[in-house]
mmCIF file of C-alpha atoms and ligand atoms in Angstrom:
data_model
loop_
_atom_site.group_PDB
_atom_site.id
_atom_site.type_symbol
_atom_site.label_atom_id
_atom_site.label_comp_id
_atom_site.label_asym_id
_atom_site.label_seq_id
_atom_site.Cartn_x
_atom_site.Cartn_y
_atom_site.Cartn_z
ATOM 1 C CA UNK A 522 0.000 0.000 0.000
ATOM 2 C CA UNK A 523 1.437 3.385 -0.967
ATOM 3 C CA UNK A 524 1.737 6.067 1.679
ATOM 4 C CA UNK A 525 -0.571 9.004 1.116
ATOM 5 C CA UNK A 526 0.913 12.466 0.669
ATOM 6 C CA UNK A 527 0.446 14.946 3.468
ATOM 7 C CA UNK A 528 -0.681 18.184 1.878
ATOM 8 C CA UNK A 529 -0.605 20.512 4.861
ATOM 9 C CA UNK A 530 2.557 22.589 5.255
ATOM 10 C CA UNK A 531 3.895 22.818 8.838
ATOM 11 C CA UNK A 532 4.653 26.559 8.699
ATOM 12 C CA UNK A 533 4.953 29.137 5.933
ATOM 13 C CA UNK A 534 4.541 27.620 2.479
ATOM 14 C CA UNK A 535 7.668 28.513 0.422
ATOM 15 C CA UNK A 536 6.040 27.636 -2.918
ATOM 16 C CA UNK A 537 5.311 30.413 -5.396
ATOM 17 C CA UNK A 538 3.222 29.861 -8.527
ATOM 18 C CA UNK A 539 5.157 30.319 -11.764
ATOM 19 C CA UNK A 540 2.764 32.965 -13.144
ATOM 20 C CA UNK A 541 2.792 34.935 -9.891
ATOM 21 C CA UNK A 542 6.592 34.904 -9.883
ATOM 22 C CA UNK A 543 6.878 35.907 -13.536
ATOM 23 C CA UNK A 544 4.563 38.856 -12.838
ATOM 24 C CA UNK A 545 6.079 40.040 -9.523
ATOM 25 C CA UNK A 546 9.797 39.397 -10.080
ATOM 26 C CA UNK A 547 12.473 38.139 -7.701
ATOM 27 C CA UNK A 548 12.860 41.182 -5.415
ATOM 28 C CA UNK A 549 9.148 41.475 -4.837
ATOM 29 C CA UNK A 550 8.687 37.753 -4.109
ATOM 30 C CA UNK A 551 11.419 37.894 -1.452
ATOM 31 C CA UNK A 552 10.334 41.331 -0.261
ATOM 32 C CA UNK A 553 13.851 42.716 -0.644
ATOM 33 C CA UNK A 554 14.772 46.131 -1.954
ATOM 34 C CA UNK A 555 15.066 46.487 -5.724
ATOM 35 C CA UNK A 556 17.736 49.173 -5.324
ATOM 36 C CA UNK A 557 21.108 49.348 -3.615
ATOM 37 C CA UNK A 558 23.003 46.145 -2.857
ATOM 38 C CA UNK A 559 20.766 43.202 -3.487
ATOM 39 C CA UNK A 560 21.239 39.878 -1.625
ATOM 40 C CA UNK A 561 23.100 37.094 -3.410
ATOM 41 C CA UNK A 562 20.763 34.956 -5.540
ATOM 42 C CA UNK A 563 21.124 31.231 -6.069
ATOM 43 C CA UNK A 564 18.995 28.910 -8.197
ATOM 44 C CA UNK A 565 18.983 25.124 -7.969
ATOM 45 C CA UNK A 566 17.239 23.310 -10.805
ATOM 46 C CA UNK A 567 15.868 19.791 -10.294
ATOM 47 C CA UNK A 568 16.457 19.706 -6.529
ATOM 48 C CA UNK A 569 14.890 16.218 -6.198
ATOM 49 C CA UNK A 570 14.658 15.314 -2.513
ATOM 50 C CA UNK A 571 16.285 18.657 -1.694
ATOM 51 C CA UNK A 572 19.273 17.679 0.456
ATOM 52 C CA UNK A 573 21.673 19.973 -1.396
ATOM 53 C CA UNK A 574 19.388 23.024 -1.401
ATOM 54 C CA UNK A 575 18.561 22.603 2.297
ATOM 55 C CA UNK A 576 22.261 22.396 3.196
ATOM 56 C CA UNK A 577 23.098 25.508 1.161
ATOM 57 C CA UNK A 578 20.188 27.451 2.658
ATOM 58 C CA UNK A 579 21.161 26.462 6.198
ATOM 59 C CA UNK A 580 24.753 27.577 5.715
ATOM 60 C CA UNK A 581 23.940 30.982 4.167
ATOM 61 C CA UNK A 582 20.796 32.563 5.672
ATOM 62 C CA UNK A 583 21.610 35.918 4.044
ATOM 63 C CA UNK A 584 21.427 34.417 0.526
ATOM 64 C CA UNK A 585 18.162 34.069 -1.428
ATOM 65 C CA UNK A 586 17.651 30.540 -2.756
ATOM 66 C CA UNK A 587 15.123 29.384 -5.303
ATOM 67 C CA UNK A 588 14.513 25.724 -6.078
ATOM 68 C CA UNK A 589 12.950 24.693 -9.380
ATOM 69 C CA UNK A 590 11.382 21.258 -9.790
ATOM 70 C CA UNK A 591 9.180 19.842 -12.508
ATOM 71 C CA UNK A 592 7.659 17.288 -10.127
ATOM 72 C CA UNK A 593 4.615 18.393 -8.126
ATOM 73 C CA UNK A 594 5.200 15.672 -5.531
ATOM 74 C CA UNK A 595 8.851 16.571 -4.979
ATOM 75 C CA UNK A 596 8.013 20.273 -4.719
ATOM 76 C CA UNK A 597 5.317 19.543 -2.147
ATOM 77 C CA UNK A 598 7.585 17.307 -0.072
ATOM 78 C CA UNK A 599 10.369 19.887 -0.208
ATOM 79 C CA UNK A 600 7.918 22.652 0.805
ATOM 80 C CA UNK A 601 7.199 20.647 3.937
ATOM 81 C CA UNK A 602 10.926 20.317 4.705
ATOM 82 C CA UNK A 603 11.619 24.024 4.151
ATOM 83 C CA UNK A 604 8.648 25.023 6.320
ATOM 84 C CA UNK A 605 9.615 22.581 9.058
ATOM 85 C CA UNK A 606 13.167 23.991 9.065
ATOM 86 C CA UNK A 607 11.739 27.527 9.237
ATOM 87 C CA UNK A 608 13.924 28.816 6.390
ATOM 88 C CA UNK A 609 12.771 32.251 5.231
ATOM 89 C CA UNK A 610 15.453 32.466 2.515
ATOM 90 C CA UNK A 611 14.061 29.693 0.270
ATOM 91 C CA UNK A 612 11.309 29.762 -2.357
ATOM 92 C CA UNK A 613 10.194 26.861 -4.531
ATOM 93 C CA UNK A 614 8.657 26.979 -7.985
ATOM 94 C CA UNK A 615 7.119 23.957 -9.684
ATOM 95 C CA UNK A 616 8.281 24.535 -13.242
ATOM 96 C CA UNK A 617 10.320 23.219 -16.112
ATOM 97 C CA UNK A 618 13.937 24.365 -16.106
ATOM 98 C CA UNK A 619 13.677 25.642 -19.659
ATOM 99 C CA UNK A 620 10.823 28.044 -18.848
ATOM 100 C CA UNK A 621 12.106 28.978 -15.408
ATOM 101 C CA UNK A 622 15.482 30.125 -16.702
ATOM 102 C CA UNK A 623 13.802 32.506 -19.145
ATOM 103 C CA UNK A 624 11.087 33.961 -16.928
ATOM 104 C CA UNK A 625 12.117 33.838 -13.254
ATOM 105 C CA UNK A 626 15.348 35.819 -13.334
ATOM 106 C CA UNK A 627 16.117 38.896 -15.382
ATOM 107 C CA UNK A 628 19.316 39.273 -17.418
ATOM 108 C CA UNK A 629 22.435 39.468 -15.260
ATOM 109 C CA UNK A 630 20.616 38.834 -11.963
ATOM 110 C CA UNK A 631 21.726 35.372 -10.753
ATOM 111 C CA UNK A 632 24.912 34.697 -8.800
ATOM 112 C CA UNK A 633 24.831 30.921 -8.999
ATOM 113 C CA UNK A 634 22.943 28.247 -10.904
ATOM 114 C CA UNK A 635 23.238 24.597 -9.814
ATOM 115 C CA UNK A 636 22.074 21.511 -11.699
ATOM 116 C CA UNK A 637 22.994 18.246 -10.025
ATOM 117 C CA UNK A 638 22.611 14.854 -11.666
ATOM 118 C CA UNK A 639 20.054 15.966 -14.201
ATOM 119 C CA UNK A 640 18.280 13.006 -15.856
ATOM 120 C CA UNK A 641 20.591 11.652 -18.612
ATOM 121 C CA UNK A 642 17.834 10.211 -20.856
ATOM 122 C CA UNK A 643 20.196 7.546 -22.249
ATOM 123 C CA UNK A 644 18.094 6.409 -25.237
ATOM 124 C CA UNK A 645 18.965 8.270 -28.430
ATOM 125 C CA UNK A 646 15.334 9.209 -29.190
ATOM 126 C CA UNK A 647 15.034 10.779 -25.698
ATOM 127 C CA UNK A 648 18.134 12.968 -26.051
ATOM 128 C CA UNK A 649 16.056 16.094 -26.706
ATOM 129 C CA UNK A 650 14.715 15.824 -23.138
ATOM 130 C CA UNK A 651 18.091 16.529 -21.541
ATOM 131 C CA UNK A 652 18.157 19.884 -19.770
ATOM 132 C CA UNK A 653 21.742 20.792 -20.715
ATOM 133 C CA UNK A 654 21.295 21.849 -24.339
ATOM 134 C CA UNK A 655 22.577 24.802 -26.310
ATOM 135 C CA UNK A 656 19.555 27.110 -25.940
ATOM 136 C CA UNK A 657 19.165 26.393 -22.247
ATOM 137 C CA UNK A 658 22.831 27.091 -21.493
ATOM 138 C CA UNK A 659 22.595 30.286 -23.557
ATOM 139 C CA UNK A 660 19.596 31.419 -21.485
ATOM 140 C CA UNK A 661 21.438 30.546 -18.268
ATOM 141 C CA UNK A 662 24.470 32.566 -19.403
ATOM 142 C CA UNK A 663 22.210 35.570 -19.979
ATOM 143 C CA UNK A 664 20.625 35.204 -16.511
ATOM 144 C CA UNK A 665 23.997 35.086 -14.725
ATOM 145 C CA UNK A 666 25.398 38.225 -13.151
ATOM 146 C CA UNK A 667 28.892 39.276 -14.094
ATOM 147 C CA UNK A 668 31.219 36.711 -12.485
ATOM 148 C CA UNK A 669 28.228 34.477 -11.623
ATOM 149 C CA UNK A 670 28.781 30.716 -11.732
ATOM 150 C CA UNK A 671 26.969 27.830 -13.351
ATOM 151 C CA UNK A 672 27.689 24.485 -11.630
ATOM 152 C CA UNK A 673 26.649 21.172 -13.161
ATOM 153 C CA UNK A 674 27.294 17.603 -12.004
ATOM 154 C CA UNK A 675 26.660 14.261 -13.671
ATOM 155 C CA UNK A 676 27.596 10.608 -13.295
ATOM 156 C CA UNK A 677 26.713 9.839 -16.924
ATOM 157 C CA UNK A 678 29.679 9.713 -19.343
ATOM 158 C CA UNK A 679 27.821 10.415 -22.635
ATOM 159 C CA UNK A 680 25.910 13.288 -20.999
ATOM 160 C CA UNK A 681 29.218 14.668 -19.638
ATOM 161 C CA UNK A 682 30.572 14.713 -23.220
ATOM 162 C CA UNK A 683 27.474 16.577 -24.397
ATOM 163 C CA UNK A 684 27.830 19.055 -21.516
ATOM 164 C CA UNK A 685 31.426 19.708 -22.469
ATOM 165 C CA UNK A 686 30.475 20.372 -26.100
ATOM 166 C CA UNK A 687 27.601 22.673 -25.157
ATOM 167 C CA UNK A 688 29.609 24.678 -22.616
ATOM 168 C CA UNK A 689 32.605 24.969 -24.946
ATOM 169 C CA UNK A 690 30.349 26.486 -27.607
ATOM 170 C CA UNK A 691 28.864 29.147 -25.287
ATOM 171 C CA UNK A 692 30.919 32.359 -25.674
ATOM 172 C CA UNK A 693 29.364 34.074 -22.630
ATOM 173 C CA UNK A 694 30.796 31.447 -20.251
ATOM 174 C CA UNK A 695 34.357 30.476 -19.401
ATOM 175 C CA UNK A 696 35.467 27.199 -17.884
ATOM 176 C CA UNK A 697 36.541 27.798 -14.279
ATOM 177 C CA UNK A 698 38.335 24.408 -14.236
ATOM 178 C CA UNK A 699 40.345 24.951 -17.446
ATOM 179 C CA UNK A 700 42.424 23.285 -18.793
ATOM 180 C CA UNK A 701 40.275 20.367 -17.566
ATOM 181 C CA UNK A 702 36.701 20.212 -18.852
ATOM 182 C CA UNK A 703 35.472 18.985 -15.432
ATOM 183 C CA UNK A 704 36.854 17.723 -12.125
ATOM 184 C CA UNK A 705 36.209 14.195 -10.801
ATOM 185 C CA UNK A 706 36.166 15.526 -7.218
ATOM 186 C CA UNK A 707 35.632 18.971 -5.681
ATOM 187 C CA UNK A 708 36.906 19.202 -2.092
ATOM 188 C CA UNK A 709 34.337 20.605 0.331
ATOM 189 C CA UNK A 710 31.398 20.160 -2.003
ATOM 190 C CA UNK A 711 28.210 18.832 -0.352
ATOM 191 C CA UNK A 712 26.608 15.652 -1.680
ATOM 192 C CA UNK A 713 23.170 15.284 -3.223
ATOM 193 C CA UNK A 714 20.797 12.355 -2.698
ATOM 194 C CA UNK A 715 21.409 10.863 -6.139
ATOM 195 C CA UNK A 716 25.121 11.456 -5.841
ATOM 196 C CA UNK A 717 25.265 9.220 -2.746
ATOM 197 C CA UNK A 718 23.532 6.452 -4.689
ATOM 198 C CA UNK A 719 25.770 6.773 -7.754
ATOM 199 C CA UNK A 720 28.957 6.893 -5.682
ATOM 200 C CA UNK A 721 27.884 3.741 -3.840
ATOM 201 C CA UNK A 722 27.378 2.107 -7.255
ATOM 202 C CA UNK A 723 30.921 3.150 -8.291
ATOM 203 C CA UNK A 724 29.822 5.532 -11.047
ATOM 204 C CA UNK A 725 32.239 8.296 -12.191
ATOM 205 C CA UNK A 726 31.686 11.894 -11.097
ATOM 206 C CA UNK A 727 31.960 14.882 -13.435
ATOM 207 C CA UNK A 728 31.771 18.345 -11.868
ATOM 208 C CA UNK A 729 31.599 21.337 -14.239
ATOM 209 C CA UNK A 730 31.984 24.973 -13.255
ATOM 210 C CA UNK A 731 31.581 27.869 -15.661
ATOM 211 C CA UNK A 732 31.876 31.574 -14.940
ATOM 212 C CA UNK A 733 30.018 34.357 -16.700
ATOM 213 C CA UNK A 734 32.333 36.528 -18.757
ATOM 214 C CA UNK A 735 29.918 39.351 -17.965
ATOM 215 C CA UNK A 736 29.737 40.595 -21.551
ATOM 216 C CA UNK A 737 26.305 41.485 -22.847
ATOM 217 C CA UNK A 738 24.484 40.209 -19.799
ATOM 218 C CA UNK A 739 22.700 43.460 -19.135
ATOM 219 C CA UNK A 740 22.247 45.006 -15.724
ATOM 220 C CA UNK A 741 23.123 43.341 -12.419
ATOM 221 C CA UNK A 742 20.208 44.962 -10.580
ATOM 222 C CA UNK A 743 16.686 43.760 -11.086
HETATM 223 C C1 SAM B 1314 18.076 12.455 -11.190
HETATM 224 S S1 SAM B 1314 17.165 13.574 -10.225
HETATM 225 C C2 SAM B 1314 18.434 14.447 -9.310
HETATM 226 C C3 SAM B 1314 17.892 15.121 -8.083
HETATM 227 C C4 SAM B 1314 18.918 15.922 -7.252
HETATM 228 N N1 SAM B 1314 19.439 17.038 -8.005
HETATM 229 C C5 SAM B 1314 20.036 15.038 -6.765
HETATM 230 O O1 SAM B 1314 21.148 15.147 -7.304
HETATM 231 O O2 SAM B 1314 19.800 14.258 -5.850
HETATM 232 C C6 SAM B 1314 16.667 14.819 -11.406
HETATM 233 C C7 SAM B 1314 15.605 15.771 -10.892
HETATM 234 O O3 SAM B 1314 15.366 16.772 -11.866
HETATM 235 C C8 SAM B 1314 13.974 16.958 -12.041
HETATM 236 N N2 SAM B 1314 13.781 17.406 -13.432
HETATM 237 C C9 SAM B 1314 13.889 16.652 -14.544
HETATM 238 N N3 SAM B 1314 13.691 17.398 -15.638
HETATM 239 C C10 SAM B 1314 13.448 18.665 -15.205
HETATM 240 C C11 SAM B 1314 13.155 19.894 -15.864
HETATM 241 N N4 SAM B 1314 13.084 19.978 -17.188
HETATM 242 N N5 SAM B 1314 12.968 20.994 -15.105
HETATM 243 C C12 SAM B 1314 13.041 20.925 -13.731
HETATM 244 N N6 SAM B 1314 13.307 19.782 -13.063
HETATM 245 C C13 SAM B 1314 13.521 18.668 -13.783
HETATM 246 C C14 SAM B 1314 13.360 15.599 -11.733
HETATM 247 O O4 SAM B 1314 12.007 15.706 -11.336
HETATM 248 C C15 SAM B 1314 14.266 15.103 -10.620
HETATM 249 O O5 SAM B 1314 13.806 15.502 -9.350
#
């Protein structure tokens, strides 16, 4: 028998509807000033069970974190965890990465984007479903503030090759790990839920880090 979902949120619900967010904008959703020094902004896409986002939010209460997830169930479960922890610096949006990156952050307004162990869709006919594609990475590069970082991790070798090709072709980003395309280990980096599973299964790790060159990204204040 499957366990039923608990819908009530034990505290303030951190979820924001996509349309509401797109209309209000980041500063208004968080209730922070749209002028002067804005808080650092971090986006995690496909947070899954949320371990990584929760750890980041706990360690940096002054930073504004937004988690994007396509799964309703995962967003709901994460909303319960965020509310239970009492984090006021986290918002969650149930959305597809591809739409979120275009509509939830203005040009040059994100300090970090994280995508950990994004589904590799190994069958050739499913390849178009992978999140890391040329247009998506281009949109992410536009959303990054000058010197902002885009971090991606995967255990899948063919997907890692595709990531390398896509990142290498994006002129607005530079490889922070050059001359290596990725690192197999990053000291001090927290682990995600899937990462624990893949490490236990002996799968190889690929950690990418790309920095915005800052050219043509527009303003850094929303
Ligand atoms: C393999 S899991 C990894 C979860 C987590 N990042 C981790 O490392 O433990 C991939 C997650 O990305 C979400 N996802 C897949 N495609 C997505 C998309 N286009 N936009 C947003 N989330 C997506 C899935 O629902 C799933 O939770």
